[in-house]
PDB file of N, CA and C in Angstrom:
ATOM      1  N   UNK A 816       0.824  -1.196   0.000  1.00  0.00           N
ATOM      2  CA  UNK A 816       0.000   0.000   0.000  1.00  0.00           C
ATOM      3  C   UNK A 816       0.866   1.257   0.000  1.00  0.00           C
ATOM      4  N   UNK A 817       1.942   1.247   0.814  1.00  0.00           N
ATOM      5  CA  UNK A 817       2.839   2.402   0.872  1.00  0.00           C
ATOM      6  C   UNK A 817       3.471   2.639  -0.497  1.00  0.00           C
ATOM      7  N   UNK A 818       3.835   1.555  -1.176  1.00  0.00           N
ATOM      8  CA  UNK A 818       4.436   1.670  -2.503  1.00  0.00           C
ATOM      9  C   UNK A 818       3.527   2.367  -3.488  1.00  0.00           C
ATOM     10  N   UNK A 819       2.239   2.058  -3.450  1.00  0.00           N
ATOM     11  CA  UNK A 819       1.275   2.698  -4.355  1.00  0.00           C
ATOM     12  C   UNK A 819       1.146   4.194  -4.070  1.00  0.00           C
ATOM     13  N   UNK A 820       1.184   4.554  -2.811  1.00  0.00           N
ATOM     14  CA  UNK A 820       1.093   5.974  -2.449  1.00  0.00           C
ATOM     15  C   UNK A 820       2.349   6.706  -2.905  1.00  0.00           C
ATOM     16  N   UNK A 821       3.509   6.117  -2.652  1.00  0.00           N
ATOM     17  CA  UNK A 821       4.762   6.760  -3.039  1.00  0.00           C
ATOM     18  C   UNK A 821       4.860   6.888  -4.552  1.00  0.00           C
ATOM     19  N   UNK A 822       4.399   5.879  -5.290  1.00  0.00           N
ATOM     20  CA  UNK A 822       4.424   5.951  -6.755  1.00  0.00           C
ATOM     21  C   UNK A 822       3.654   7.152  -7.270  1.00  0.00           C
ATOM     22  N   UNK A 823       2.633   7.569  -6.555  1.00  0.00           N
ATOM     23  CA  UNK A 823       1.825   8.713  -6.982  1.00  0.00           C
ATOM     24  C   UNK A 823       2.584  10.028  -6.817  1.00  0.00           C
ATOM     25  N   UNK A 824       3.606  10.052  -5.955  1.00  0.00           N
ATOM     26  CA  UNK A 824       4.412  11.250  -5.749  1.00  0.00           C
ATOM     27  C   UNK A 824       5.595  11.340  -6.711  1.00  0.00           C
ATOM     28  N   UNK A 825       5.952  10.257  -7.364  1.00  0.00           N
ATOM     29  CA  UNK A 825       7.119  10.261  -8.243  1.00  0.00           C
ATOM     30  C   UNK A 825       7.000  11.246  -9.411  1.00  0.00           C
ATOM     31  N   UNK A 826       5.839  11.394 -10.060  1.00  0.00           N
ATOM     32  CA  UNK A 826       5.745  12.407 -11.115  1.00  0.00           C
ATOM     33  C   UNK A 826       6.002  13.831 -10.604  1.00  0.00           C
ATOM     34  N   UNK A 827       5.634  14.103  -9.360  1.00  0.00           N
ATOM     35  CA  UNK A 827       5.896  15.419  -8.773  1.00  0.00           C
ATOM     36  C   UNK A 827       7.400  15.597  -8.589  1.00  0.00           C
ATOM     37  N   UNK A 828       8.066  14.557  -8.101  1.00  0.00           N
ATOM     38  CA  UNK A 828       9.517  14.589  -7.946  1.00  0.00           C
ATOM     39  C   UNK A 828      10.184  14.808  -9.301  1.00  0.00           C
ATOM     40  N   UNK A 829       9.707  14.112 -10.345  1.00  0.00           N
ATOM     41  CA  UNK A 829      10.236  14.286 -11.703  1.00  0.00           C
ATOM     42  C   UNK A 829      10.074  15.727 -12.170  1.00  0.00           C
ATOM     43  N   UNK A 830       8.881  16.290 -11.985  1.00  0.00           N
ATOM     44  CA  UNK A 830       8.613  17.662 -12.418  1.00  0.00           C
ATOM     45  C   UNK A 830       9.519  18.653 -11.695  1.00  0.00           C
ATOM     46  N   UNK A 831       9.709  18.440 -10.417  1.00  0.00           N
ATOM     47  CA  UNK A 831      10.572  19.345  -9.656  1.00  0.00           C
ATOM     48  C   UNK A 831      12.020  19.244 -10.127  1.00  0.00           C
ATOM     49  N   UNK A 832      12.478  18.027 -10.430  1.00  0.00           N
ATOM     50  CA  UNK A 832      13.844  17.858 -10.929  1.00  0.00           C
ATOM     51  C   UNK A 832      14.027  18.566 -12.265  1.00  0.00           C
ATOM     52  N   UNK A 833      13.049  18.439 -13.163  1.00  0.00           N
ATOM     53  CA  UNK A 833      13.127  19.136 -14.456  1.00  0.00           C
ATOM     54  C   UNK A 833      13.125  20.648 -14.265  1.00  0.00           C
ATOM     55  N   UNK A 834      12.279  21.129 -13.376  1.00  0.00           N
ATOM     56  CA  UNK A 834      12.214  22.568 -13.126  1.00  0.00           C
ATOM     57  C   UNK A 834      13.530  23.074 -12.542  1.00  0.00           C
ATOM     58  N   UNK A 835      14.111  22.331 -11.625  1.00  0.00           N
ATOM     59  CA  UNK A 835      15.370  22.756 -11.019  1.00  0.00           C
ATOM     60  C   UNK A 835      16.532  22.667 -11.999  1.00  0.00           C
ATOM     61  N   UNK A 836      16.475  21.745 -12.940  1.00  0.00           N
ATOM     62  CA  UNK A 836      17.532  21.630 -13.947  1.00  0.00           C
ATOM     63  C   UNK A 836      17.532  22.850 -14.864  1.00  0.00           C
ATOM     64  N   UNK A 837      16.385  23.486 -15.036  1.00  0.00           N
ATOM     65  CA  UNK A 837      16.266  24.655 -15.914  1.00  0.00           C
ATOM     66  C   UNK A 837      16.103  25.940 -15.108  1.00  0.00           C
ATOM     67  N   UNK A 838      16.428  25.908 -13.851  1.00  0.00           N
ATOM     68  CA  UNK A 838      16.176  27.059 -12.978  1.00  0.00           C
ATOM     69  C   UNK A 838      17.056  28.269 -13.328  1.00  0.00           C
ATOM     70  N   UNK A 839      16.466  29.421 -13.197  1.00  0.00           N
ATOM     71  CA  UNK A 839      17.263  30.650 -13.328  1.00  0.00           C
ATOM     72  C   UNK A 839      18.025  30.857 -12.009  1.00  0.00           C
ATOM     73  N   UNK A 840      19.181  31.416 -12.086  1.00  0.00           N
ATOM     74  CA  UNK A 840      19.979  31.584 -10.868  1.00  0.00           C
ATOM     75  C   UNK A 840      19.788  32.940 -10.208  1.00  0.00           C
ATOM     76  N   UNK A 841      19.130  33.844 -10.896  1.00  0.00           N
ATOM     77  CA  UNK A 841      19.034  35.212 -10.388  1.00  0.00           C
ATOM     78  C   UNK A 841      17.710  35.539  -9.696  1.00  0.00           C
ATOM     79  N   UNK A 842      16.866  34.540  -9.479  1.00  0.00           N
ATOM     80  CA  UNK A 842      15.573  34.799  -8.836  1.00  0.00           C
ATOM     81  C   UNK A 842      15.584  34.276  -7.403  1.00  0.00           C
ATOM     82  N   UNK A 843      15.114  35.076  -6.458  1.00  0.00           N
ATOM     83  CA  UNK A 843      15.197  34.689  -5.042  1.00  0.00           C
ATOM     84  C   UNK A 843      14.319  33.494  -4.659  1.00  0.00           C
ATOM     85  N   UNK A 844      13.232  33.247  -5.358  1.00  0.00           N
ATOM     86  CA  UNK A 844      12.320  32.162  -4.979  1.00  0.00           C
ATOM     87  C   UNK A 844      12.858  30.792  -5.345  1.00  0.00           C
ATOM     88  N   UNK A 845      13.871  30.724  -6.180  1.00  0.00           N
ATOM     89  CA  UNK A 845      14.427  29.437  -6.612  1.00  0.00           C
ATOM     90  C   UNK A 845      14.950  28.658  -5.417  1.00  0.00           C
ATOM     91  N   UNK A 846      15.556  29.360  -4.481  1.00  0.00           N
ATOM     92  CA  UNK A 846      16.077  28.706  -3.280  1.00  0.00           C
ATOM     93  C   UNK A 846      14.952  28.024  -2.488  1.00  0.00           C
ATOM     94  N   UNK A 847      13.784  28.647  -2.457  1.00  0.00           N
ATOM     95  CA  UNK A 847      12.633  28.064  -1.773  1.00  0.00           C
ATOM     96  C   UNK A 847      12.150  26.796  -2.457  1.00  0.00           C
ATOM     97  N   UNK A 848      12.150  26.786  -3.784  1.00  0.00           N
ATOM     98  CA  UNK A 848      11.753  25.599  -4.535  1.00  0.00           C
ATOM     99  C   UNK A 848      12.743  24.465  -4.278  1.00  0.00           C
ATOM    100  N   UNK A 849      14.028  24.781  -4.235  1.00  0.00           N
ATOM    101  CA  UNK A 849      15.044  23.765  -3.925  1.00  0.00           C
ATOM    102  C   UNK A 849      14.824  23.178  -2.537  1.00  0.00           C
ATOM    103  N   UNK A 850      14.473  24.019  -1.593  1.00  0.00           N
ATOM    104  CA  UNK A 850      14.207  23.562  -0.237  1.00  0.00           C
ATOM    105  C   UNK A 850      13.006  22.625  -0.195  1.00  0.00           C
ATOM    106  N   UNK A 851      11.941  22.969  -0.904  1.00  0.00           N
ATOM    107  CA  UNK A 851      10.751  22.115  -0.973  1.00  0.00           C
ATOM    108  C   UNK A 851      11.107  20.763  -1.596  1.00  0.00           C
ATOM    109  N   UNK A 852      11.891  20.788  -2.678  1.00  0.00           N
ATOM    110  CA  UNK A 852      12.322  19.551  -3.337  1.00  0.00           C
ATOM    111  C   UNK A 852      13.117  18.674  -2.375  1.00  0.00           C
ATOM    112  N   UNK A 853      14.072  19.247  -1.672  1.00  0.00           N
ATOM    113  CA  UNK A 853      14.884  18.464  -0.720  1.00  0.00           C
ATOM    114  C   UNK A 853      14.022  17.898   0.406  1.00  0.00           C
ATOM    115  N   UNK A 854      13.040  18.663   0.853  1.00  0.00           N
ATOM    116  CA  UNK A 854      12.143  18.197   1.917  1.00  0.00           C
ATOM    117  C   UNK A 854      11.315  17.008   1.439  1.00  0.00           C
ATOM    118  N   UNK A 855      10.732  17.113   0.232  1.00  0.00           N
ATOM    119  CA  UNK A 855       9.960  16.003  -0.330  1.00  0.00           C
ATOM    120  C   UNK A 855      10.844  14.775  -0.496  1.00  0.00           C
ATOM    121  N   UNK A 856      12.043  14.989  -1.012  1.00  0.00           N
ATOM    122  CA  UNK A 856      12.976  13.889  -1.223  1.00  0.00           C
ATOM    123  C   UNK A 856      13.332  13.211   0.108  1.00  0.00           C
ATOM    124  N   UNK A 857      13.578  13.978   1.136  1.00  0.00           N
ATOM    125  CA  UNK A 857      13.945  13.379   2.428  1.00  0.00           C
ATOM    126  C   UNK A 857      12.775  12.636   3.067  1.00  0.00           C
ATOM    127  N   UNK A 858      11.547  13.123   2.875  1.00  0.00           N
ATOM    128  CA  UNK A 858      10.370  12.415   3.396  1.00  0.00           C
ATOM    129  C   UNK A 858      10.234  11.058   2.708  1.00  0.00           C
ATOM    130  N   UNK A 859      10.383  11.048   1.372  1.00  0.00           N
ATOM    131  CA  UNK A 859      10.270   9.791   0.623  1.00  0.00           C
ATOM    132  C   UNK A 859      11.411   8.840   0.972  1.00  0.00           C
ATOM    133  N   UNK A 860      12.613   9.364   1.162  1.00  0.00           N
ATOM    134  CA  UNK A 860      13.741   8.516   1.560  1.00  0.00           C
ATOM    135  C   UNK A 860      13.515   7.919   2.946  1.00  0.00           C
ATOM    136  N   UNK A 861      12.906   8.680   3.843  1.00  0.00           N
ATOM    137  CA  UNK A 861      12.609   8.174   5.191  1.00  0.00           C
ATOM    138  C   UNK A 861      11.620   7.009   5.141  1.00  0.00           C
ATOM    139  N   UNK A 862      10.810   6.964   4.086  1.00  0.00           N
ATOM    140  CA  UNK A 862       9.864   5.860   3.897  1.00  0.00           C
ATOM    141  C   UNK A 862      10.523   4.664   3.204  1.00  0.00           C
ATOM    142  N   UNK A 863      11.803   4.801   2.841  1.00  0.00           N
ATOM    143  CA  UNK A 863      12.523   3.686   2.233  1.00  0.00           C
ATOM    144  C   UNK A 863      12.765   3.810   0.745  1.00  0.00           C
ATOM    145  N   UNK A 864      12.453   4.963   0.151  1.00  0.00           N
ATOM    146  CA  UNK A 864      12.642   5.160  -1.278  1.00  0.00           C
ATOM    147  C   UNK A 864      14.116   5.410  -1.579  1.00  0.00           C
ATOM    148  N   UNK A 865      14.645   4.708  -2.596  1.00  0.00           N
ATOM    149  CA  UNK A 865      16.026   4.887  -3.040  1.00  0.00           C
ATOM    150  C   UNK A 865      16.039   5.008  -4.552  1.00  0.00           C
ATOM    151  N   UNK A 866      16.832   5.937  -5.059  1.00  0.00           N
ATOM    152  CA  UNK A 866      16.980   6.108  -6.503  1.00  0.00           C
ATOM    153  C   UNK A 866      17.855   4.974  -7.043  1.00  0.00           C
ATOM    154  N   UNK A 867      17.467   4.452  -8.192  1.00  0.00           N
ATOM    155  CA  UNK A 867      18.267   3.430  -8.869  1.00  0.00           C
ATOM    156  C   UNK A 867      19.383   4.139  -9.623  1.00  0.00           C
ATOM    157  N   UNK A 868      20.618   3.822  -9.291  1.00  0.00           N
ATOM    158  CA  UNK A 868      21.759   4.388 -10.006  1.00  0.00           C
ATOM    159  C   UNK A 868      21.872   3.645 -11.327  1.00  0.00           C
ATOM    160  N   UNK A 869      21.852   4.369 -12.428  1.00  0.00           N
ATOM    161  CA  UNK A 869      21.814   3.707 -13.723  1.00  0.00           C
ATOM    162  C   UNK A 869      22.909   4.165 -14.674  1.00  0.00           C
ATOM    163  N   UNK A 870      23.198   5.457 -14.711  1.00  0.00           N
ATOM    164  CA  UNK A 870      24.149   5.974 -15.694  1.00  0.00           C
ATOM    165  C   UNK A 870      25.510   5.316 -15.533  1.00  0.00           C
ATOM    166  N   UNK A 871      26.020   4.768 -16.649  1.00  0.00           N
ATOM    167  CA  UNK A 871      27.314   4.095 -16.638  1.00  0.00           C
ATOM    168  C   UNK A 871      27.248   2.629 -16.251  1.00  0.00           C
ATOM    169  N   UNK A 872      26.103   2.180 -15.758  1.00  0.00           N
ATOM    170  CA  UNK A 872      25.934   0.785 -15.358  1.00  0.00           C
ATOM    171  C   UNK A 872      25.626  -0.077 -16.579  1.00  0.00           C
ATOM    172  N   UNK A 873      25.818  -1.372 -16.439  1.00  0.00           N
ATOM    173  CA  UNK A 873      25.409  -2.310 -17.480  1.00  0.00           C
ATOM    174  C   UNK A 873      23.890  -2.461 -17.386  1.00  0.00           C
ATOM    175  N   UNK A 874      23.223  -2.418 -18.544  1.00  0.00           N
ATOM    176  CA  UNK A 874      21.768  -2.520 -18.584  1.00  0.00           C
ATOM    177  C   UNK A 874      21.299  -3.786 -17.881  1.00  0.00           C
ATOM    178  N   UNK A 875      20.347  -3.639 -16.991  1.00  0.00           N
ATOM    179  CA  UNK A 875      19.753  -4.756 -16.259  1.00  0.00           C
ATOM    180  C   UNK A 875      18.234  -4.594 -16.338  1.00  0.00           C
ATOM    181  N   UNK A 876      17.551  -5.500 -17.053  1.00  0.00           N
ATOM    182  CA  UNK A 876      16.097  -5.355 -17.222  1.00  0.00           C
ATOM    183  C   UNK A 876      15.313  -5.425 -15.907  1.00  0.00           C
ATOM    184  N   UNK A 877      15.957  -5.869 -14.834  1.00  0.00           N
ATOM    185  CA  UNK A 877      15.296  -5.880 -13.534  1.00  0.00           C
ATOM    186  C   UNK A 877      15.176  -4.470 -12.947  1.00  0.00           C
ATOM    187  N   UNK A 878      16.069  -3.561 -13.398  1.00  0.00           N
ATOM    188  CA  UNK A 878      16.106  -2.212 -12.847  1.00  0.00           C
ATOM    189  C   UNK A 878      15.942  -1.115 -13.892  1.00  0.00           C
ATOM    190  N   UNK A 879      16.132  -1.454 -15.166  1.00  0.00           N
ATOM    191  CA  UNK A 879      16.129  -0.454 -16.229  1.00  0.00           C
ATOM    192  C   UNK A 879      15.106  -0.792 -17.314  1.00  0.00           C
ATOM    193  N   UNK A 880      14.579   0.243 -17.932  1.00  0.00           N
ATOM    194  CA  UNK A 880      13.716   0.099 -19.102  1.00  0.00           C
ATOM    195  C   UNK A 880      14.390   0.881 -20.228  1.00  0.00           C
ATOM    196  N   UNK A 881      14.865   0.162 -21.263  1.00  0.00           N
ATOM    197  CA  UNK A 881      15.554   0.819 -22.374  1.00  0.00           C
ATOM    198  C   UNK A 881      14.541   1.426 -23.328  1.00  0.00           C
ATOM    199  N   UNK A 882      14.729   2.690 -23.653  1.00  0.00           N
ATOM    200  CA  UNK A 882      13.844   3.332 -24.619  1.00  0.00           C
ATOM    201  C   UNK A 882      14.561   3.606 -25.929  1.00  0.00           C
ATOM    202  N   UNK A 883      15.893   3.496 -25.904  1.00  0.00           N
ATOM    203  CA  UNK A 883      16.666   3.751 -27.105  1.00  0.00           C
ATOM    204  C   UNK A 883      18.006   3.039 -26.983  1.00  0.00           C
ATOM    205  N   UNK A 884      18.464   2.523 -28.118  1.00  0.00           N
ATOM    206  CA  UNK A 884      19.781   1.904 -28.190  1.00  0.00           C
ATOM    207  C   UNK A 884      20.523   2.599 -29.318  1.00  0.00           C
ATOM    208  N   UNK A 885      21.734   3.075 -29.050  1.00  0.00           N
ATOM    209  CA  UNK A 885      22.472   3.850 -30.042  1.00  0.00           C
ATOM    210  C   UNK A 885      23.971   3.637 -29.902  1.00  0.00           C
ATOM    211  N   UNK A 886      24.709   3.768 -31.012  1.00  0.00           N
ATOM    212  CA  UNK A 886      26.159   3.687 -30.923  1.00  0.00           C
ATOM    213  C   UNK A 886      26.690   4.901 -30.155  1.00  0.00           C
ATOM    214  N   UNK A 887      27.684   4.679 -29.310  1.00  0.00           N
ATOM    215  CA  UNK A 887      28.212   5.783 -28.518  1.00  0.00           C
ATOM    216  C   UNK A 887      29.665   5.502 -28.158  1.00  0.00           C
ATOM    217  N   UNK A 888      30.552   6.390 -28.592  1.00  0.00           N
ATOM    218  CA  UNK A 888      31.967   6.247 -28.253  1.00  0.00           C
ATOM    219  C   UNK A 888      32.163   6.400 -26.752  1.00  0.00           C
ATOM    220  N   UNK A 889      33.067   5.599 -26.224  1.00  0.00           N
ATOM    221  CA  UNK A 889      33.374   5.691 -24.799  1.00  0.00           C
ATOM    222  C   UNK A 889      32.506   4.806 -23.919  1.00  0.00           C
ATOM    223  N   UNK A 890      31.552   4.093 -24.504  1.00  0.00           N
ATOM    224  CA  UNK A 890      30.677   3.207 -23.736  1.00  0.00           C
ATOM    225  C   UNK A 890      30.716   1.814 -24.351  1.00  0.00           C
ATOM    226  N   UNK A 891      30.671   0.812 -23.498  1.00  0.00           N
ATOM    227  CA  UNK A 891      30.584  -0.570 -23.971  1.00  0.00           C
ATOM    228  C   UNK A 891      29.155  -0.856 -24.420  1.00  0.00           C
ATOM    229  N   UNK A 892      29.019  -1.850 -25.283  1.00  0.00           N
ATOM    230  CA  UNK A 892      27.685  -2.287 -25.685  1.00  0.00           C
ATOM    231  C   UNK A 892      26.928  -2.768 -24.442  1.00  0.00           C
ATOM    232  N   UNK A 893      25.717  -2.291 -24.286  1.00  0.00           N
ATOM    233  CA  UNK A 893      24.893  -2.675 -23.140  1.00  0.00           C
ATOM    234  C   UNK A 893      25.045  -1.770 -21.939  1.00  0.00           C
ATOM    235  N   UNK A 894      25.893  -0.770 -22.028  1.00  0.00           N
ATOM    236  CA  UNK A 894      26.095   0.155 -20.918  1.00  0.00           C
ATOM    237  C   UNK A 894      25.102   1.313 -21.032  1.00  0.00           C
ATOM    238  N   UNK A 895      24.588   1.767 -19.908  1.00  0.00           N
ATOM    239  CA  UNK A 895      23.627   2.867 -19.883  1.00  0.00           C
ATOM    240  C   UNK A 895      24.353   4.179 -20.180  1.00  0.00           C
ATOM    241  N   UNK A 896      23.899   4.856 -21.236  1.00  0.00           N
ATOM    242  CA  UNK A 896      24.482   6.130 -21.659  1.00  0.00           C
ATOM    243  C   UNK A 896      23.888   7.287 -20.857  1.00  0.00           C
ATOM    244  N   UNK A 897      22.568   7.273 -20.702  1.00  0.00           N
ATOM    245  CA  UNK A 897      21.888   8.385 -20.036  1.00  0.00           C
ATOM    246  C   UNK A 897      20.582   7.901 -19.414  1.00  0.00           C
ATOM    247  N   UNK A 898      20.199   8.585 -18.358  1.00  0.00           N
ATOM    248  CA  UNK A 898      18.922   8.318 -17.690  1.00  0.00           C
ATOM    249  C   UNK A 898      17.919   9.354 -18.187  1.00  0.00           C
ATOM    250  N   UNK A 899      16.820   8.877 -18.736  1.00  0.00           N
ATOM    251  CA  UNK A 899      15.766   9.760 -19.225  1.00  0.00           C
ATOM    252  C   UNK A 899      14.785  10.072 -18.093  1.00  0.00           C
ATOM    253  N   UNK A 900      14.496   9.064 -17.281  1.00  0.00           N
ATOM    254  CA  UNK A 900      13.625   9.231 -16.109  1.00  0.00           C
ATOM    255  C   UNK A 900      14.168   8.339 -15.011  1.00  0.00           C
ATOM    256  N   UNK A 901      14.331   8.891 -13.824  1.00  0.00           N
ATOM    257  CA  UNK A 901      14.883   8.119 -12.714  1.00  0.00           C
ATOM    258  C   UNK A 901      13.959   6.979 -12.324  1.00  0.00           C
ATOM    259  N   UNK A 902      14.577   5.899 -11.892  1.00  0.00           N
ATOM    260  CA  UNK A 902      13.854   4.762 -11.355  1.00  0.00           C
ATOM    261  C   UNK A 902      14.049   4.715  -9.852  1.00  0.00           C
ATOM    262  N   UNK A 903      13.179   3.986  -9.175  1.00  0.00           N
ATOM    263  CA  UNK A 903      13.237   3.960  -7.718  1.00  0.00           C
ATOM    264  C   UNK A 903      12.965   2.573  -7.155  1.00  0.00           C
ATOM    265  N   UNK A 904      13.605   2.310  -6.015  1.00  0.00           N
ATOM    266  CA  UNK A 904      13.377   1.114  -5.215  1.00  0.00           C
ATOM    267  C   UNK A 904      12.661   1.539  -3.940  1.00  0.00           C
ATOM    268  N   UNK A 905      11.787   0.701  -3.471  1.00  0.00           N
ATOM    269  CA  UNK A 905      11.204   0.875  -2.147  1.00  0.00           C
ATOM    270  C   UNK A 905      11.662  -0.340  -1.371  1.00  0.00           C
ATOM    271  N   UNK A 906      12.626  -0.121  -0.499  1.00  0.00           N
ATOM    272  CA  UNK A 906      13.297  -1.255   0.128  1.00  0.00           C
ATOM    273  C   UNK A 906      14.094  -1.959  -0.947  1.00  0.00           C
ATOM    274  N   UNK A 907      13.805  -3.221  -1.183  1.00  0.00           N
ATOM    275  CA  UNK A 907      14.489  -3.998  -2.224  1.00  0.00           C
ATOM    276  C   UNK A 907      13.623  -4.182  -3.466  1.00  0.00           C
ATOM    277  N   UNK A 908      12.415  -3.632  -3.453  1.00  0.00           N
ATOM    278  CA  UNK A 908      11.469  -3.818  -4.559  1.00  0.00           C
ATOM    279  C   UNK A 908      11.490  -2.625  -5.514  1.00  0.00           C
ATOM    280  N   UNK A 909      11.559  -2.914  -6.801  1.00  0.00           N
ATOM    281  CA  UNK A 909      11.504  -1.862  -7.812  1.00  0.00           C
ATOM    282  C   UNK A 909      10.061  -1.381  -7.912  1.00  0.00           C
ATOM    283  N   UNK A 910       9.863  -0.077  -7.671  1.00  0.00           N
ATOM    284  CA  UNK A 910       8.513   0.448  -7.845  1.00  0.00           C
ATOM    285  C   UNK A 910       8.388   1.198  -9.165  1.00  0.00           C
ATOM    286  N   UNK A 911       9.547   1.588  -9.735  1.00  0.00           N
ATOM    287  CA  UNK A 911       9.558   2.160 -11.080  1.00  0.00           C
ATOM    288  C   UNK A 911      10.967   1.983 -11.643  1.00  0.00           C
ATOM    289  N   UNK A 912      11.080   1.268 -12.780  1.00  0.00           N
ATOM    290  CA  UNK A 912      12.413   1.098 -13.366  1.00  0.00           C
ATOM    291  C   UNK A 912      12.913   2.421 -13.951  1.00  0.00           C
ATOM    292  N   UNK A 913      14.230   2.548 -14.019  1.00  0.00           N
ATOM    293  CA  UNK A 913      14.836   3.737 -14.631  1.00  0.00           C
ATOM    294  C   UNK A 913      14.662   3.636 -16.141  1.00  0.00           C
ATOM    295  N   UNK A 914      14.211   4.706 -16.766  1.00  0.00           N
ATOM    296  CA  UNK A 914      14.066   4.754 -18.225  1.00  0.00           C
ATOM    297  C   UNK A 914      15.403   5.272 -18.766  1.00  0.00           C
ATOM    298  N   UNK A 915      16.042   4.448 -19.623  1.00  0.00           N
ATOM    299  CA  UNK A 915      17.416   4.754 -20.010  1.00  0.00           C
ATOM    300  C   UNK A 915      17.671   4.631 -21.508  1.00  0.00           C
ATOM    301  N   UNK A 916      18.780   5.260 -21.942  1.00  0.00           N
ATOM    302  CA  UNK A 916      19.325   5.072 -23.285  1.00  0.00           C
ATOM    303  C   UNK A 916      20.557   4.192 -23.120  1.00  0.00           C
ATOM    304  N   UNK A 917      20.712   3.220 -24.023  1.00  0.00           N
ATOM    305  CA  UNK A 917      21.751   2.191 -23.892  1.00  0.00           C
ATOM    306  C   UNK A 917      22.670   2.203 -25.101  1.00  0.00           C
ATOM    307  N   UNK A 918      23.971   1.963 -24.862  1.00  0.00           N
ATOM    308  CA  UNK A 918      24.942   1.884 -25.954  1.00  0.00           C
ATOM    309  C   UNK A 918      24.748   0.605 -26.732  1.00  0.00           C
ATOM    310  N   UNK A 919      24.911   0.725 -28.049  1.00  0.00           N
ATOM    311  CA  UNK A 919      24.752  -0.407 -28.966  1.00  0.00           C
ATOM    312  C   UNK A 919      26.083  -1.092 -29.171  1.00  0.00           C
TER     313      UNK A 919
END
């Protein structure tokens, strides 16, 4: 039941991460948004949520969902090039796989 509730908050976490990645540095309210994001993240982590580390890892269908496979210098075949959407574990259970691009 907790997993289903936490899954409903993941799109909000995604939206906040995208907003912070494109944040302007000269506006005073940005610091407040960062604080809200860190607070939400710490609440979810206290419930057992952990981000799946994917970038640079070998693709594992248990933890990753490949959306694209492409040739890429500097990466081995099957290695994760980039994370498109973060994946998460709740305890040891995957509640959302990481959406990734994989080297061909």
